[in-house]
mmCIF file with all atom_site columns, C-alpha atoms in Angstrom:
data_model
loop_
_atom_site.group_PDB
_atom_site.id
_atom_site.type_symbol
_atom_site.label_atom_id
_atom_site.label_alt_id
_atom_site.label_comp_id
_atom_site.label_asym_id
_atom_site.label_entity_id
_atom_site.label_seq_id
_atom_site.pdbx_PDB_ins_code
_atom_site.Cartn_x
_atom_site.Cartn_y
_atom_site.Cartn_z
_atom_site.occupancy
_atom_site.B_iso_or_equiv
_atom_site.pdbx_formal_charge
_atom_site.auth_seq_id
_atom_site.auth_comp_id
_atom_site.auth_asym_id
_atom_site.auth_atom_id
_atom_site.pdbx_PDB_model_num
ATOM 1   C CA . UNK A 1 1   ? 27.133 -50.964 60.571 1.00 71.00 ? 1   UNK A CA 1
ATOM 2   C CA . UNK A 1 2   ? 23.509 -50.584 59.676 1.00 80.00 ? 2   UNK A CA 1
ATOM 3   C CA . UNK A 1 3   ? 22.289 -48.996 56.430 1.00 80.00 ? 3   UNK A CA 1
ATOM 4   C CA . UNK A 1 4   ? 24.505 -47.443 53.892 1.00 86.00 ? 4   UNK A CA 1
ATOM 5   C CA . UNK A 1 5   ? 26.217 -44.067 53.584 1.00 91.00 ? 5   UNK A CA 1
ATOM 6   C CA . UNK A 1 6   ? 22.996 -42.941 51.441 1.00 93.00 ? 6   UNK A CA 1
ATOM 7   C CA . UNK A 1 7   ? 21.138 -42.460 54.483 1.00 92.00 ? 7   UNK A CA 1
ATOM 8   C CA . UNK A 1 8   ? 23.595 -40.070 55.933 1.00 94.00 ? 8   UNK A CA 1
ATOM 9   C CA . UNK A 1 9   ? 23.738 -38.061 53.236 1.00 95.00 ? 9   UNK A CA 1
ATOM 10  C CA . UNK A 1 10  ? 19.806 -38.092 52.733 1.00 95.00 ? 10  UNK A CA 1
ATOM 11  C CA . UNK A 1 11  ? 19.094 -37.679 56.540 1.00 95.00 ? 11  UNK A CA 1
ATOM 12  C CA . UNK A 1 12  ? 21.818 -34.382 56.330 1.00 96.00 ? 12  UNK A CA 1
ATOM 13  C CA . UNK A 1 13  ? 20.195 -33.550 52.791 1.00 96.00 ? 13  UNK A CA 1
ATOM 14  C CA . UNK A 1 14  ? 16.392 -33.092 54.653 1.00 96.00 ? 14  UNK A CA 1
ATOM 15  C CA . UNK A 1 15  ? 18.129 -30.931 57.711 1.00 96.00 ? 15  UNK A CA 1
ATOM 16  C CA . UNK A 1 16  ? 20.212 -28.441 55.418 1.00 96.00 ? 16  UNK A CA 1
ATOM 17  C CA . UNK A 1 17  ? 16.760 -27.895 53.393 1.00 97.00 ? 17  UNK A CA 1
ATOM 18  C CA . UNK A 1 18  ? 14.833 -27.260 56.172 1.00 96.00 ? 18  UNK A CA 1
ATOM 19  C CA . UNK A 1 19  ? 17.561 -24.819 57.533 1.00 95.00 ? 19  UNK A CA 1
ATOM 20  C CA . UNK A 1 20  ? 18.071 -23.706 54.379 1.00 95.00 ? 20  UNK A CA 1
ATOM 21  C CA . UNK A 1 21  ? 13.768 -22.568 53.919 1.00 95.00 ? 21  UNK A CA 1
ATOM 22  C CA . UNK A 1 22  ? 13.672 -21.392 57.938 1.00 95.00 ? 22  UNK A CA 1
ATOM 23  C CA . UNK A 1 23  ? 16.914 -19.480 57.712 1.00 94.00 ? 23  UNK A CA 1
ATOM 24  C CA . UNK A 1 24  ? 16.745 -17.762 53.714 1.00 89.00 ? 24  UNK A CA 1
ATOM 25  C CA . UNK A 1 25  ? 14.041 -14.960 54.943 1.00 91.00 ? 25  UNK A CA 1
ATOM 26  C CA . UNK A 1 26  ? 15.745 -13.952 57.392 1.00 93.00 ? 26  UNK A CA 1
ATOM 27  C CA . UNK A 1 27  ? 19.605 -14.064 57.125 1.00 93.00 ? 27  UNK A CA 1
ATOM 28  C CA . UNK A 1 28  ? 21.653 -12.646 54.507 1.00 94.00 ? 28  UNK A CA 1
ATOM 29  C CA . UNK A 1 29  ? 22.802 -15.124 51.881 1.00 94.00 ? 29  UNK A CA 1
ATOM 30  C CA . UNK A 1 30  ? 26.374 -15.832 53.397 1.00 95.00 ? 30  UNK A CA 1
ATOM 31  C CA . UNK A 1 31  ? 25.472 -16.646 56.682 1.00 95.00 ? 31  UNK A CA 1
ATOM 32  C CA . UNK A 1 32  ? 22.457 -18.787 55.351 1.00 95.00 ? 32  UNK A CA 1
ATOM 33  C CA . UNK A 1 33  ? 25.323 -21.020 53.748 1.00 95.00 ? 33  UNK A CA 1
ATOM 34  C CA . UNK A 1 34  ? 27.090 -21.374 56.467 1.00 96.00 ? 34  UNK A CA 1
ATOM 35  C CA . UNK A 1 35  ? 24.207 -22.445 58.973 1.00 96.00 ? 35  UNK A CA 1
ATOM 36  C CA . UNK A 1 36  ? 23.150 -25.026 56.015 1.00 96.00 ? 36  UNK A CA 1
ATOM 37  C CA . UNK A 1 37  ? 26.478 -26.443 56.042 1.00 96.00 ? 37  UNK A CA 1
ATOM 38  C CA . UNK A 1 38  ? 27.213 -26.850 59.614 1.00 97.00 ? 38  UNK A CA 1
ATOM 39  C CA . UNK A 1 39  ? 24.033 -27.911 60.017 1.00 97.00 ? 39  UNK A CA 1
ATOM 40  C CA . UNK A 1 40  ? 24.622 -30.347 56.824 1.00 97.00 ? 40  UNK A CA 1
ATOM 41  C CA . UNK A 1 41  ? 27.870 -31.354 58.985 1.00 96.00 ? 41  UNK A CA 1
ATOM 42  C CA . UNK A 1 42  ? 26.056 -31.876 61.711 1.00 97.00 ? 42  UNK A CA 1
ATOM 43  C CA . UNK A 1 43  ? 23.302 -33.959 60.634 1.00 97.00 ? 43  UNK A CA 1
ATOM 44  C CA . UNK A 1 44  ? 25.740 -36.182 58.437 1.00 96.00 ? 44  UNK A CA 1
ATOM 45  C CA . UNK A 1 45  ? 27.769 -37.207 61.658 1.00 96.00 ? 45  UNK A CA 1
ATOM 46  C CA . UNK A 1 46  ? 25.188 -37.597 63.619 1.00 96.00 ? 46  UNK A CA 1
ATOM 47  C CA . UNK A 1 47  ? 23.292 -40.494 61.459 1.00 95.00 ? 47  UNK A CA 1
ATOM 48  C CA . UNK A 1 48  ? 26.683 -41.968 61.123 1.00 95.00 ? 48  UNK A CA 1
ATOM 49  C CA . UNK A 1 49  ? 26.923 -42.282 65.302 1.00 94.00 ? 49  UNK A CA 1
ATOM 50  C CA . UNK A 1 50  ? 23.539 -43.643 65.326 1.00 94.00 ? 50  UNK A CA 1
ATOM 51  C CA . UNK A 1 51  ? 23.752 -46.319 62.361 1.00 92.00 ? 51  UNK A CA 1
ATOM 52  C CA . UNK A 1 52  ? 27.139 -47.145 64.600 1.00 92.00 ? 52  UNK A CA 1
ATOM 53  C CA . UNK A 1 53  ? 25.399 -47.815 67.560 1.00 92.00 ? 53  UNK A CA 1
ATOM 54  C CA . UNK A 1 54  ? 22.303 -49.722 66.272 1.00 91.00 ? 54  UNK A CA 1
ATOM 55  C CA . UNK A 1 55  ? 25.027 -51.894 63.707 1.00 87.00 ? 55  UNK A CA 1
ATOM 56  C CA . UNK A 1 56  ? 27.561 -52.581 68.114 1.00 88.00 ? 56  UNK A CA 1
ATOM 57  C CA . UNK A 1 57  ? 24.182 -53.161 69.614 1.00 86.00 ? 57  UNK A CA 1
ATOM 58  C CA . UNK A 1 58  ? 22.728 -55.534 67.040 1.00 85.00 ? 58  UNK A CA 1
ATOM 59  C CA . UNK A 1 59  ? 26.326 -57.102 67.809 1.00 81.00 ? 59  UNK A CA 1
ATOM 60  C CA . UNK A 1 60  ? 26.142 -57.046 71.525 1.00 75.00 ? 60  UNK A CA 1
ATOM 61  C CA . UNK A 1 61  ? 22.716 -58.733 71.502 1.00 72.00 ? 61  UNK A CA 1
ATOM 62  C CA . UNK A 1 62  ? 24.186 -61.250 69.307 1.00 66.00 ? 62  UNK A CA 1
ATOM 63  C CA . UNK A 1 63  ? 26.575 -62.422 71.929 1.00 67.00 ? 63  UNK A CA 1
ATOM 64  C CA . UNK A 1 64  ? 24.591 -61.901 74.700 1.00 63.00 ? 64  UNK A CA 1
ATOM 65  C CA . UNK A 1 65  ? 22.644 -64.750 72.579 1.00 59.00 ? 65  UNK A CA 1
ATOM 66  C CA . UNK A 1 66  ? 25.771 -66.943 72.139 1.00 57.00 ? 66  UNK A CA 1
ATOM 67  C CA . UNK A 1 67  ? 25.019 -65.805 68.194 1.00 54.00 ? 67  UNK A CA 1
ATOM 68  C CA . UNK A 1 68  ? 27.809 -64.606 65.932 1.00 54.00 ? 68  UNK A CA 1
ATOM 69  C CA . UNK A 1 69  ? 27.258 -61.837 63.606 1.00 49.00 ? 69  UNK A CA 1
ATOM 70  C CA . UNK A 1 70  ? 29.511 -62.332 60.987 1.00 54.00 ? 70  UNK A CA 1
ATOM 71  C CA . UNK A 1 71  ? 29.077 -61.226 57.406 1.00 53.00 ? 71  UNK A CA 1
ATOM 72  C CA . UNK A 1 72  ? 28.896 -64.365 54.985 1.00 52.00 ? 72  UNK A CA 1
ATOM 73  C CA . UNK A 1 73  ? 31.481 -63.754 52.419 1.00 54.00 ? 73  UNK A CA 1
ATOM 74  C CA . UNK A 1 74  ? 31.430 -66.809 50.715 1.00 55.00 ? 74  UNK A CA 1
ATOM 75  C CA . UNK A 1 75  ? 30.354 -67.264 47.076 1.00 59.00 ? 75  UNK A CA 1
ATOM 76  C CA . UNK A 1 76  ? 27.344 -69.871 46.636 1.00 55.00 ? 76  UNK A CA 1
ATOM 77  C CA . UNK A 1 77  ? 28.049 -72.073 43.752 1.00 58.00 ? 77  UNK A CA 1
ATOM 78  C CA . UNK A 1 78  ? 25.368 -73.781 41.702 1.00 54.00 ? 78  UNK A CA 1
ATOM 79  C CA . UNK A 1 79  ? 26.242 -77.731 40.249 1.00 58.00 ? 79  UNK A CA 1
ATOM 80  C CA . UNK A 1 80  ? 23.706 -79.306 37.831 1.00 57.00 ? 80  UNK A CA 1
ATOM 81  C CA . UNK A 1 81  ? 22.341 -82.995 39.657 1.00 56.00 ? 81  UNK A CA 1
ATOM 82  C CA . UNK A 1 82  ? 22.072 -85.441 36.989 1.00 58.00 ? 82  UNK A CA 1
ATOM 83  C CA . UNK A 1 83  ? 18.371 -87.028 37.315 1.00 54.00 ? 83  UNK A CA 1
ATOM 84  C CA . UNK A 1 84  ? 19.498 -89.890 38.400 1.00 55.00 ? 84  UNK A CA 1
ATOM 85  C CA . UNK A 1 85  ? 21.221 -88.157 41.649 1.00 55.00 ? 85  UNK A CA 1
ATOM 86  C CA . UNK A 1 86  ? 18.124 -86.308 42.338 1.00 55.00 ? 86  UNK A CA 1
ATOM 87  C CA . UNK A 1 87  ? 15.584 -89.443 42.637 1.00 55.00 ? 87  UNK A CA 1
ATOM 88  C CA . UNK A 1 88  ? 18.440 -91.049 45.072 1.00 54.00 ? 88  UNK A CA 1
ATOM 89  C CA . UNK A 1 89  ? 17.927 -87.775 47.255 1.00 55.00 ? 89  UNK A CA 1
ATOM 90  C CA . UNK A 1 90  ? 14.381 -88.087 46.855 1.00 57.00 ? 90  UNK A CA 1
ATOM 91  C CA . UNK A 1 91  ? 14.191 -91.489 48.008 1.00 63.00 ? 91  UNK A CA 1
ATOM 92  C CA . UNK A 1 92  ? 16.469 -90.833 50.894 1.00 60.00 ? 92  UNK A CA 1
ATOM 93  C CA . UNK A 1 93  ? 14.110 -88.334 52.013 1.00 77.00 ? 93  UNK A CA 1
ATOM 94  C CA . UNK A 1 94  ? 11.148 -90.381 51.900 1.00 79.00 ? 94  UNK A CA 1
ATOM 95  C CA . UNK A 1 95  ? 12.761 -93.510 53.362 1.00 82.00 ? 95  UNK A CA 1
ATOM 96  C CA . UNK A 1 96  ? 13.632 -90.830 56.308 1.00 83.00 ? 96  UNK A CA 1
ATOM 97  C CA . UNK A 1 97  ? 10.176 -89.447 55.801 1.00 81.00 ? 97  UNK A CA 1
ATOM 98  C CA . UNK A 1 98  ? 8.487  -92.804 56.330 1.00 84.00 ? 98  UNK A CA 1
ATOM 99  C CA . UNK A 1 99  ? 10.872 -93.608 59.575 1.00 86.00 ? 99  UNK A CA 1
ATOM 100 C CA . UNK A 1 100 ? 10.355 -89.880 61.799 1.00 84.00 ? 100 UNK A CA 1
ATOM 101 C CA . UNK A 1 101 ? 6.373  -90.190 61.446 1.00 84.00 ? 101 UNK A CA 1
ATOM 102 C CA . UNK A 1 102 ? 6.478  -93.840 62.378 1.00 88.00 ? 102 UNK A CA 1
ATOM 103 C CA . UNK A 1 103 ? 8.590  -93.080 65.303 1.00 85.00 ? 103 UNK A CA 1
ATOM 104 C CA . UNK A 1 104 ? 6.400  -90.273 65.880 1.00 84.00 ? 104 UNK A CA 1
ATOM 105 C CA . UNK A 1 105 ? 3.217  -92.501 65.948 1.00 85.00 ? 105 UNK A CA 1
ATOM 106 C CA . UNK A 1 106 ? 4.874  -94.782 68.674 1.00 85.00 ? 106 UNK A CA 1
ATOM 107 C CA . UNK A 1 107 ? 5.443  -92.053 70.679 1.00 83.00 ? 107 UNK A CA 1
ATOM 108 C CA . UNK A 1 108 ? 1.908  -90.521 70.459 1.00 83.00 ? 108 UNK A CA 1
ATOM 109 C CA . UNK A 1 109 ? 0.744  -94.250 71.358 1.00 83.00 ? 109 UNK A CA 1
ATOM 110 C CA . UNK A 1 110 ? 3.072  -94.694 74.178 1.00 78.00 ? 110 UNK A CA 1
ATOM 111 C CA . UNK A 1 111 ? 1.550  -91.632 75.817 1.00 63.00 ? 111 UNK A CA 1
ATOM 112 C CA . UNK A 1 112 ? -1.874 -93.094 75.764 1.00 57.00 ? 112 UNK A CA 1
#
């Protein structure tokens, strides 16, 4: 599901005001509460429905895709590299560095 349950409650907060300011002048004060809460009711369920739909059809989409949505429970876990482990990786990755554009440039002069 998309969002939190914050916006429901904020999205039902705006419509019971607004209910609440159209319907105060001219309704008595007991059927003024009721129309805000119904209306309160109302607009709460809705914005659930929707944030339900958008959260299946984000889903949907991502299988349509061949994509999994899946929520990424897993804990990330920092290790402290010892210097010496970090200039191996860095040499690694220029050694690879050096061998992709060379086999880029033989490419590029193949095509010529």
């Amino acid at each position: 599901m998309v969002g939190s349950v914050l916006w429901n409650v904020l999205f039902a907060s705006v419509g019971a005001l607004l209910t609440l300011g159209l319907s105060f002048p001219q309704n008595t004060v007991p059927t003024t509460s009721i129309k805000v809460g119904v209306v309160f009711t109302f607009f709460y369920i809705f914005m659930y429905l929707f944030r339900k739909a958008i959260g299946v059809s984000i889903v949907s989409v991502g299988r349509q895709d061949g994509e999994t949505w899946e929520e990424d429970k897993s804990e990330v876990k920092f290790q402290k590299t010892s210097e010496q482990d970090q200039g191996i990786e860095s040499q690694l990755s220029e050694e690879e560095a050096k061998q992709t554009s060379d086999m880029v440039r033989a490419l590029l002069n193949e095509d010529q």
